[in-house]
Short mmCIF file of C-alpha atoms in Angstrom, two decimals:
data_model
loop_
_atom_site.label_atom_id
_atom_site.label_comp_id
_atom_site.label_asym_id
_atom_site.label_seq_id
_atom_site.Cartn_x
_atom_site.Cartn_y
_atom_site.Cartn_z
CA MET A 933 -7.15 175.21 -74.15
CA THR A 934 -7.02 177.93 -71.81
CA VAL A 935 -7.86 181.46 -72.59
CA LYS A 936 -4.30 182.78 -71.97
CA THR A 937 -3.07 179.96 -74.45
CA PHE A 938 -5.63 180.98 -77.10
CA ARG A 939 -4.48 184.54 -76.63
CA SER A 940 -0.95 183.86 -77.02
CA LEU A 941 -1.37 181.77 -80.20
CA ALA A 942 -3.34 184.62 -81.63
CA ALA A 943 -0.27 186.88 -80.76
CA LEU A 944 2.23 184.63 -82.41
CA ALA A 945 0.01 184.70 -85.70
CA SER A 946 -0.22 188.40 -85.80
CA LEU A 947 3.61 188.64 -85.35
CA LEU A 948 4.08 186.22 -88.20
CA LEU A 949 1.72 188.07 -90.45
CA LEU A 950 3.76 191.48 -89.84
CA GLN A 951 6.92 189.49 -90.70
CA PHE A 952 5.32 188.27 -94.04
CA ALA A 953 3.50 191.43 -95.06
CA ALA A 954 6.82 193.43 -95.65
CA VAL A 955 7.51 190.71 -98.67
CA ALA A 956 7.01 192.54 -102.18
CA ASP A 957 4.04 191.95 -104.20
CA HIS A 958 4.11 189.49 -107.01
CA PRO A 959 0.89 189.92 -109.30
CA GLY A 960 -1.06 186.68 -109.96
CA ARG A 961 0.62 184.70 -107.30
CA LYS A 962 -2.52 183.56 -105.51
CA SER A 963 -3.92 182.00 -108.46
CA LEU A 964 -1.84 179.02 -108.91
CA ALA A 965 -2.12 175.36 -107.52
CA ASP A 966 -1.70 176.30 -103.88
CA LYS A 967 -4.42 178.88 -103.93
CA HIS A 968 -6.37 176.92 -101.50
CA GLY A 969 -4.98 175.17 -98.46
CA PRO A 970 -4.95 171.40 -97.84
CA ALA A 971 -7.99 169.31 -98.16
CA GLY A 972 -8.46 169.17 -94.41
CA ILE A 973 -8.53 173.16 -94.25
CA ALA A 974 -11.70 175.18 -94.70
CA GLY A 975 -12.31 179.17 -94.60
CA ASP A 976 -8.78 179.92 -96.23
CA HIS A 977 -9.62 181.91 -99.08
CA VAL A 978 -12.33 184.31 -100.35
CA HIS A 979 -13.84 185.03 -103.74
CA GLU A 980 -14.35 188.15 -105.73
CA LYS A 981 -17.54 190.07 -105.96
CA GLY A 982 -20.37 188.10 -107.60
CA GLU A 983 -18.18 184.67 -107.85
CA TRP A 984 -19.45 181.50 -106.77
CA MET A 985 -17.88 178.39 -105.83
CA VAL A 986 -19.18 174.89 -105.53
CA GLU A 987 -17.34 172.01 -103.90
CA TYR A 988 -18.08 168.39 -103.11
CA LYS A 989 -15.50 167.12 -100.14
CA TYR A 990 -15.39 163.50 -98.78
CA MET A 991 -13.57 162.42 -95.51
CA ASN A 992 -13.08 158.92 -94.26
CA MET A 993 -11.83 158.58 -90.25
CA TYR A 994 -11.00 155.29 -89.22
CA MET A 995 -10.53 154.38 -85.44
CA GLU A 996 -9.25 150.91 -84.16
CA ASP A 997 -8.54 149.60 -80.55
CA ASN A 998 -9.32 151.60 -77.17
CA ARG A 999 -6.82 153.92 -75.55
CA ILE A 1000 -6.45 155.09 -71.78
CA GLY A 1001 -4.86 158.24 -71.87
CA ASP A 1002 -2.00 157.76 -74.39
CA ARG A 1003 -1.75 153.70 -73.87
CA THR A 1004 -3.25 151.16 -76.22
CA VAL A 1005 -5.30 148.53 -74.56
CA SER A 1006 -6.78 145.13 -75.82
CA ASP A 1007 -10.40 144.12 -76.26
CA SER A 1008 -10.29 142.10 -73.17
CA GLU A 1009 -8.56 145.06 -71.08
CA ALA A 1010 -11.46 147.44 -72.51
CA ILE A 1011 -14.09 145.36 -71.25
CA ALA A 1012 -12.51 144.95 -67.99
CA PHE A 1013 -11.78 148.56 -67.52
CA GLY A 1014 -14.97 149.28 -66.14
CA ALA A 1015 -14.75 146.77 -63.16
CA THR A 1016 -11.82 148.59 -61.65
CA SER A 1017 -12.64 152.25 -62.51
CA SER A 1018 -15.22 154.91 -61.69
CA PRO A 1019 -17.52 155.10 -63.43
CA VAL A 1020 -18.31 151.64 -63.73
CA THR A 1021 -18.67 151.08 -67.61
CA ASN A 1022 -18.59 148.61 -70.63
CA ARG A 1023 -20.52 146.10 -68.51
CA MET A 1024 -22.83 145.60 -71.92
CA ALA A 1025 -20.09 146.15 -74.72
CA ALA A 1026 -17.03 147.94 -75.49
CA PRO A 1027 -16.32 149.55 -78.93
CA THR A 1028 -13.71 147.96 -80.80
CA GLN A 1029 -13.55 149.64 -84.17
CA MET A 1030 -15.36 152.83 -85.88
CA THR A 1031 -15.57 154.26 -89.23
CA MET A 1032 -16.81 157.90 -89.67
CA GLU A 1033 -17.57 158.75 -93.65
CA MET A 1034 -18.71 162.38 -94.28
CA HIS A 1035 -19.96 163.66 -97.67
CA MET A 1036 -19.98 167.36 -97.71
CA ALA A 1037 -21.57 170.05 -100.37
CA HIS A 1038 -19.81 173.42 -99.91
CA ILE A 1039 -21.07 176.51 -101.76
CA MET A 1040 -19.15 179.91 -101.47
CA TYR A 1041 -20.54 183.40 -102.77
CA GLY A 1042 -18.51 186.62 -102.97
CA ALA A 1043 -20.66 189.13 -101.54
CA THR A 1044 -18.09 191.78 -102.05
CA ASP A 1045 -14.21 191.34 -102.98
CA ASN A 1046 -13.46 191.10 -99.15
CA VAL A 1047 -16.58 189.21 -97.79
CA THR A 1048 -17.37 185.91 -98.89
CA LEU A 1049 -20.59 183.89 -97.52
CA TYR A 1050 -20.74 180.00 -97.20
CA THR A 1051 -22.65 177.06 -96.48
CA MET A 1052 -22.03 173.47 -95.90
CA LEU A 1053 -24.42 170.65 -95.92
CA MET A 1054 -23.23 167.36 -94.50
CA LEU A 1055 -24.11 163.70 -94.66
CA PRO A 1056 -22.39 161.46 -92.24
CA SER A 1057 -22.44 157.82 -92.15
CA LEU A 1058 -21.10 156.14 -88.92
CA THR A 1059 -20.50 152.46 -88.24
CA MET A 1060 -19.18 151.10 -85.14
CA ASP A 1061 -17.98 147.47 -84.19
CA HIS A 1062 -18.34 146.17 -80.80
CA ILE A 1063 -17.83 143.25 -78.19
CA ARG A 1064 -20.27 142.39 -75.72
CA GLY A 1065 -19.68 142.57 -72.14
CA PRO A 1066 -20.15 140.26 -69.07
CA MET A 1067 -23.91 141.60 -68.50
CA ASN A 1068 -25.26 141.45 -71.92
CA PRO A 1069 -28.17 139.18 -72.53
CA ALA A 1070 -27.03 138.28 -76.07
CA GLY A 1071 -23.99 136.56 -74.65
CA PRO A 1072 -20.60 138.01 -73.58
CA GLY A 1073 -17.67 137.90 -75.96
CA THR A 1074 -19.85 137.80 -79.21
CA GLU A 1075 -19.75 140.68 -81.60
CA PHE A 1076 -22.26 143.16 -83.30
CA THR A 1077 -22.28 146.34 -85.47
CA THR A 1078 -24.39 149.50 -85.33
CA HIS A 1079 -25.00 152.00 -88.06
CA ASN A 1080 -26.43 155.51 -88.52
CA SER A 1081 -26.65 157.85 -91.25
CA GLY A 1082 -28.48 161.01 -92.35
CA PHE A 1083 -28.20 164.83 -92.39
CA GLY A 1084 -25.67 166.36 -90.16
CA ASP A 1085 -25.46 169.88 -88.68
CA THR A 1086 -25.34 172.56 -91.22
CA ALA A 1087 -22.55 175.05 -91.39
CA ILE A 1088 -23.12 178.85 -92.41
CA GLY A 1089 -21.03 181.78 -91.97
CA ALA A 1090 -19.00 184.71 -93.87
CA LEU A 1091 -15.19 185.21 -94.46
CA LEU A 1092 -13.78 188.40 -94.07
CA ARG A 1093 -10.48 189.44 -95.54
CA LEU A 1094 -8.93 191.97 -93.22
CA TYR A 1095 -5.81 192.70 -94.88
CA SER A 1096 -4.37 191.74 -98.23
CA THR A 1097 -1.39 192.21 -100.75
CA GLU A 1098 -0.28 189.92 -103.38
CA ARG A 1099 1.54 187.98 -100.92
CA CYS A 1100 -0.24 187.75 -97.93
CA ASP A 1101 -3.89 187.52 -96.65
CA TRP A 1102 -5.52 187.62 -93.25
CA MET A 1103 -8.85 186.36 -92.97
CA LEU A 1104 -11.65 186.20 -90.16
CA ASN A 1105 -14.13 183.48 -90.16
CA LEU A 1106 -17.30 184.54 -88.62
CA GLY A 1107 -19.13 180.99 -88.89
CA GLY A 1108 -21.56 178.55 -86.87
CA SER A 1109 -23.56 175.62 -87.27
CA VAL A 1110 -27.41 174.88 -87.39
CA PRO A 1111 -28.61 171.88 -85.56
CA THR A 1112 -30.13 169.90 -88.56
CA GLY A 1113 -28.53 166.51 -87.60
CA ASP A 1114 -30.62 164.10 -85.57
CA ILE A 1115 -29.17 163.24 -82.28
CA PHE A 1116 -31.60 160.53 -80.49
CA ARG A 1117 -31.90 157.21 -82.50
CA THR A 1118 -32.44 153.67 -80.84
CA SER A 1119 -31.47 150.10 -81.83
CA THR A 1120 -32.10 146.65 -80.61
CA THR A 1121 -28.78 145.45 -82.15
CA PRO A 1122 -26.65 145.66 -78.88
CA THR A 1123 -29.01 143.07 -77.18
CA GLY A 1124 -29.57 140.95 -80.09
CA GLY A 1125 -32.97 142.22 -80.40
CA MET A 1126 -33.98 141.86 -76.80
CA MET A 1127 -34.32 145.58 -75.90
CA SER A 1128 -34.35 148.98 -77.58
CA GLN A 1129 -31.13 151.37 -76.33
CA ALA A 1130 -30.48 154.79 -77.50
CA LEU A 1131 -27.31 155.20 -79.58
CA PRO A 1132 -24.38 156.48 -77.66
CA TYR A 1133 -22.81 159.90 -78.32
CA PRO A 1134 -20.05 159.10 -81.13
CA MET A 1135 -22.95 157.50 -83.20
CA ARG A 1136 -25.26 160.67 -83.31
CA LEU A 1137 -25.28 162.60 -86.46
CA GLY A 1138 -25.12 166.35 -84.91
CA SER A 1139 -24.57 168.45 -81.61
CA GLY A 1140 -28.21 169.39 -81.18
CA THR A 1141 -27.13 172.99 -80.49
CA PHE A 1142 -26.56 176.19 -82.39
CA ASN A 1143 -22.57 176.40 -82.28
CA ALA A 1144 -20.25 179.35 -82.93
CA ARG A 1145 -17.24 178.59 -85.04
CA PRO A 1146 -14.98 181.68 -85.13
CA GLY A 1147 -11.74 181.43 -86.48
CA MET A 1148 -8.67 183.30 -88.01
CA THR A 1149 -6.38 182.37 -91.13
CA VAL A 1150 -3.31 183.92 -92.27
CA ARG A 1151 -1.54 182.87 -95.59
CA TYR A 1152 1.89 183.65 -97.24
CA PHE A 1153 2.76 183.36 -100.71
CA ALA A 1154 6.31 183.17 -101.84
CA ASP A 1155 7.72 182.37 -105.25
CA CYS A 1156 7.42 178.45 -105.28
CA TRP A 1157 5.84 177.69 -101.86
CA SER A 1158 3.44 179.01 -99.48
CA TRP A 1159 2.60 178.98 -95.82
CA GLY A 1160 -0.55 179.02 -93.93
CA GLY A 1161 -1.78 179.07 -90.25
CA GLN A 1162 -5.20 178.85 -88.92
CA ILE A 1163 -6.84 178.58 -85.56
CA GLN A 1164 -10.48 177.44 -85.66
CA SER A 1165 -12.95 176.82 -82.77
CA ASP A 1166 -16.39 175.14 -82.16
CA LEU A 1167 -18.35 176.40 -79.23
CA PRO A 1168 -21.65 174.97 -78.51
CA MET A 1169 -24.25 177.44 -76.97
CA GLY A 1170 -26.50 176.00 -74.58
CA LYS A 1171 -27.80 172.63 -74.31
CA ASN A 1172 -29.84 170.65 -76.50
CA TYR A 1173 -33.36 168.97 -75.93
CA ARG A 1174 -31.60 165.84 -74.62
CA ASP A 1175 -30.07 168.23 -71.63
CA TYR A 1176 -26.29 168.00 -72.90
CA ARG A 1177 -23.80 169.92 -75.18
CA LEU A 1178 -20.68 168.56 -76.72
CA GLY A 1179 -17.55 169.74 -75.53
CA ALA A 1180 -15.80 172.88 -77.24
CA GLU A 1181 -13.09 172.32 -79.70
CA VAL A 1182 -10.16 174.27 -80.79
CA ARG A 1183 -7.98 173.34 -83.85
CA LEU A 1184 -4.77 174.79 -84.46
CA ASN A 1185 -3.33 174.17 -87.88
CA THR A 1186 0.03 175.15 -89.81
CA TRP A 1187 1.09 174.14 -93.33
CA THR A 1188 3.43 174.47 -96.34
CA GLN A 1189 2.91 173.93 -99.83
CA TYR A 1190 5.46 173.45 -102.50
CA LEU A 1191 4.67 174.44 -106.18
CA VAL A 1192 6.00 171.32 -108.37
CA CYS A 1193 4.67 173.49 -111.33
CA ASP A 1194 2.03 176.28 -111.60
CA HIS A 1195 -0.81 173.63 -111.80
CA PHE A 1196 0.30 171.23 -109.10
CA ALA A 1197 1.38 171.57 -105.69
CA LEU A 1198 2.45 169.32 -102.64
CA SER A 1199 1.45 169.93 -98.98
CA LEU A 1200 2.44 169.12 -95.48
CA ARG A 1201 0.12 169.83 -92.60
CA GLY A 1202 0.37 169.61 -89.03
CA GLU A 1203 -2.86 169.83 -86.74
CA HIS A 1204 -3.19 169.98 -83.09
CA VAL A 1205 -6.98 169.32 -81.72
CA TRP A 1206 -8.17 170.03 -78.02
CA ARG A 1207 -11.69 168.93 -77.18
CA ASP A 1208 -13.32 169.42 -74.09
CA ASP A 1209 -15.65 166.49 -72.47
CA ILE A 1210 -19.43 166.53 -72.78
CA GLN A 1211 -21.30 168.86 -70.21
CA GLY A 1212 -24.58 167.52 -68.88
CA ALA A 1213 -25.93 163.97 -69.58
CA ASP A 1214 -28.63 162.38 -71.80
CA PRO A 1215 -30.77 160.43 -69.42
CA ALA A 1216 -30.98 157.34 -71.86
CA THR A 1217 -27.03 157.18 -71.72
CA PRO A 1218 -26.34 154.98 -68.54
CA ASP A 1219 -22.69 154.96 -67.82
CA MET A 1220 -22.69 151.17 -66.85
CA GLY A 1221 -23.66 150.10 -70.44
CA ILE A 1222 -20.67 151.31 -72.45
CA SER A 1223 -17.88 153.76 -72.45
CA THR A 1224 -19.14 155.70 -75.11
CA ASN A 1225 -22.22 157.01 -73.11
CA VAL A 1226 -19.69 158.31 -70.54
CA GLU A 1227 -19.72 162.27 -70.72
CA SER A 1228 -16.32 162.64 -68.96
CA PHE A 1229 -14.89 160.18 -71.74
CA ARG A 1230 -15.24 162.42 -74.81
CA GLY A 1231 -12.29 164.80 -74.62
CA GLY A 1232 -8.49 164.85 -74.91
CA TYR A 1233 -5.76 165.82 -77.46
CA TRP A 1234 -4.99 164.81 -80.87
CA TYR A 1235 -1.86 165.46 -83.26
CA ASN A 1236 -2.27 164.80 -86.91
CA LEU A 1237 0.04 165.12 -89.98
CA GLY A 1238 -1.64 165.62 -93.32
CA VAL A 1239 0.25 164.78 -96.51
CA GLY A 1240 -1.40 165.79 -99.65
CA GLY A 1241 -1.65 167.40 -103.18
CA GLN A 1242 -3.51 170.00 -105.03
CA LEU A 1243 -4.30 170.16 -108.65
CA ASN A 1244 -5.53 173.22 -110.37
CA TRP A 1245 -6.35 172.22 -113.93
CA LYS A 1246 -8.68 174.08 -116.56
CA GLY A 1247 -11.13 175.58 -113.98
CA HIS A 1248 -11.14 172.34 -111.80
CA TYR A 1249 -9.44 172.11 -108.53
CA LEU A 1250 -8.73 168.64 -106.77
CA ASN A 1251 -7.55 168.16 -103.28
CA PHE A 1252 -6.26 165.19 -101.54
CA GLU A 1253 -4.74 164.40 -98.27
CA ILE A 1254 -4.11 161.19 -95.93
CA VAL A 1255 -3.83 162.18 -92.19
CA PRO A 1256 -2.32 159.82 -89.76
CA THR A 1257 -2.69 160.41 -86.10
CA LEU A 1258 0.63 160.58 -84.65
CA ALA A 1259 -0.05 161.38 -81.06
CA GLN A 1260 -3.22 161.43 -79.01
CA ASP A 1261 -4.00 161.32 -75.04
CA LEU A 1262 -7.57 160.64 -74.29
CA ASP A 1263 -9.82 161.16 -71.31
CA GLY A 1264 -10.94 157.94 -69.73
CA ILE A 1265 -11.07 155.10 -72.36
CA GLN A 1266 -11.88 155.91 -76.04
CA LEU A 1267 -11.22 154.42 -79.54
CA GLU A 1268 -8.26 155.90 -80.79
CA THR A 1269 -7.85 157.53 -84.24
CA ASP A 1270 -5.83 155.72 -86.55
CA TYR A 1271 -5.97 158.00 -89.87
CA SER A 1272 -8.15 160.13 -92.13
CA ILE A 1273 -8.33 160.26 -95.70
CA ILE A 1274 -9.67 163.62 -97.33
CA ALA A 1275 -10.40 164.78 -100.98
CA SER A 1276 -12.37 167.14 -102.74
CA TRP A 1277 -13.39 168.80 -106.02
CA SER A 1278 -14.14 172.28 -106.53
CA ARG A 1279 -15.10 174.80 -109.47
CA ALA A 1280 -15.48 178.49 -109.10
CA PHE A 1281 -17.68 180.67 -111.79
#
């Protein structure tokens, strides 16, 4: 995403805010089932001074089949891709399927009525299936699975409520992440125990860099429905000790929630994701071995549609979404994303 496009989106969000701010106040409206956004959204609300919130969130993302740009290809085409392209890749293996699970512990604290501090601890679990390529000493055409799990990067930050009425909120997210996730582990599984190799970039638990994560959110509450818009970025700073940094990412979300009753709401969310390719290169990730080692094959565009529900009952807040990926245009050859499932429980006190 260009700076010009980013500024245009921010200007559009500001215009929407001015339109919504003119709506009359409705006391207590923001305490109903849609007081939080859909499960895939974070940084969309603040807490009163002295109030704490604890949340457990679970996400499962499933990817299957390779894609070149916007075209799905077979496993045999994925293996053959590197023979006719530059860089040469997939000589040792090609990925065929991946599951990414994430367990998250989220804590928020209202430092003032308009400033909320937060942190989120992450525990990813990554599993990837492969088919061996023509140069693999364990035998071409055979299959194997790699796995990696542990602590991921830790998110920290502050949410600032810049403007508020009983119908509308405008919030700035001054967030970031700390590189607590491991980025270098090896495995002998790809070659059937014959040699040790570094796990490729998608199988690593963190970024290895301090990242800035600024964002902006606007929310509007009508009598029986609400609307939200959020732009959120992830901007790595410098390179990690393996001499690379992940690509910058921008996410644009808009959503609508409908109150079935005061305690239950349904939600519909659209998400655009733009991600750059990796900059730099880990010397232990040769392009020829597998496409997940190729730094220029990590970026692209994704459009996701989230359908979910929110339940606010006796102080407990339950949130759920299923999020199919409807469109994607990927750099090089990559596993395509099929869907995600996101669920959370939270309680404020």
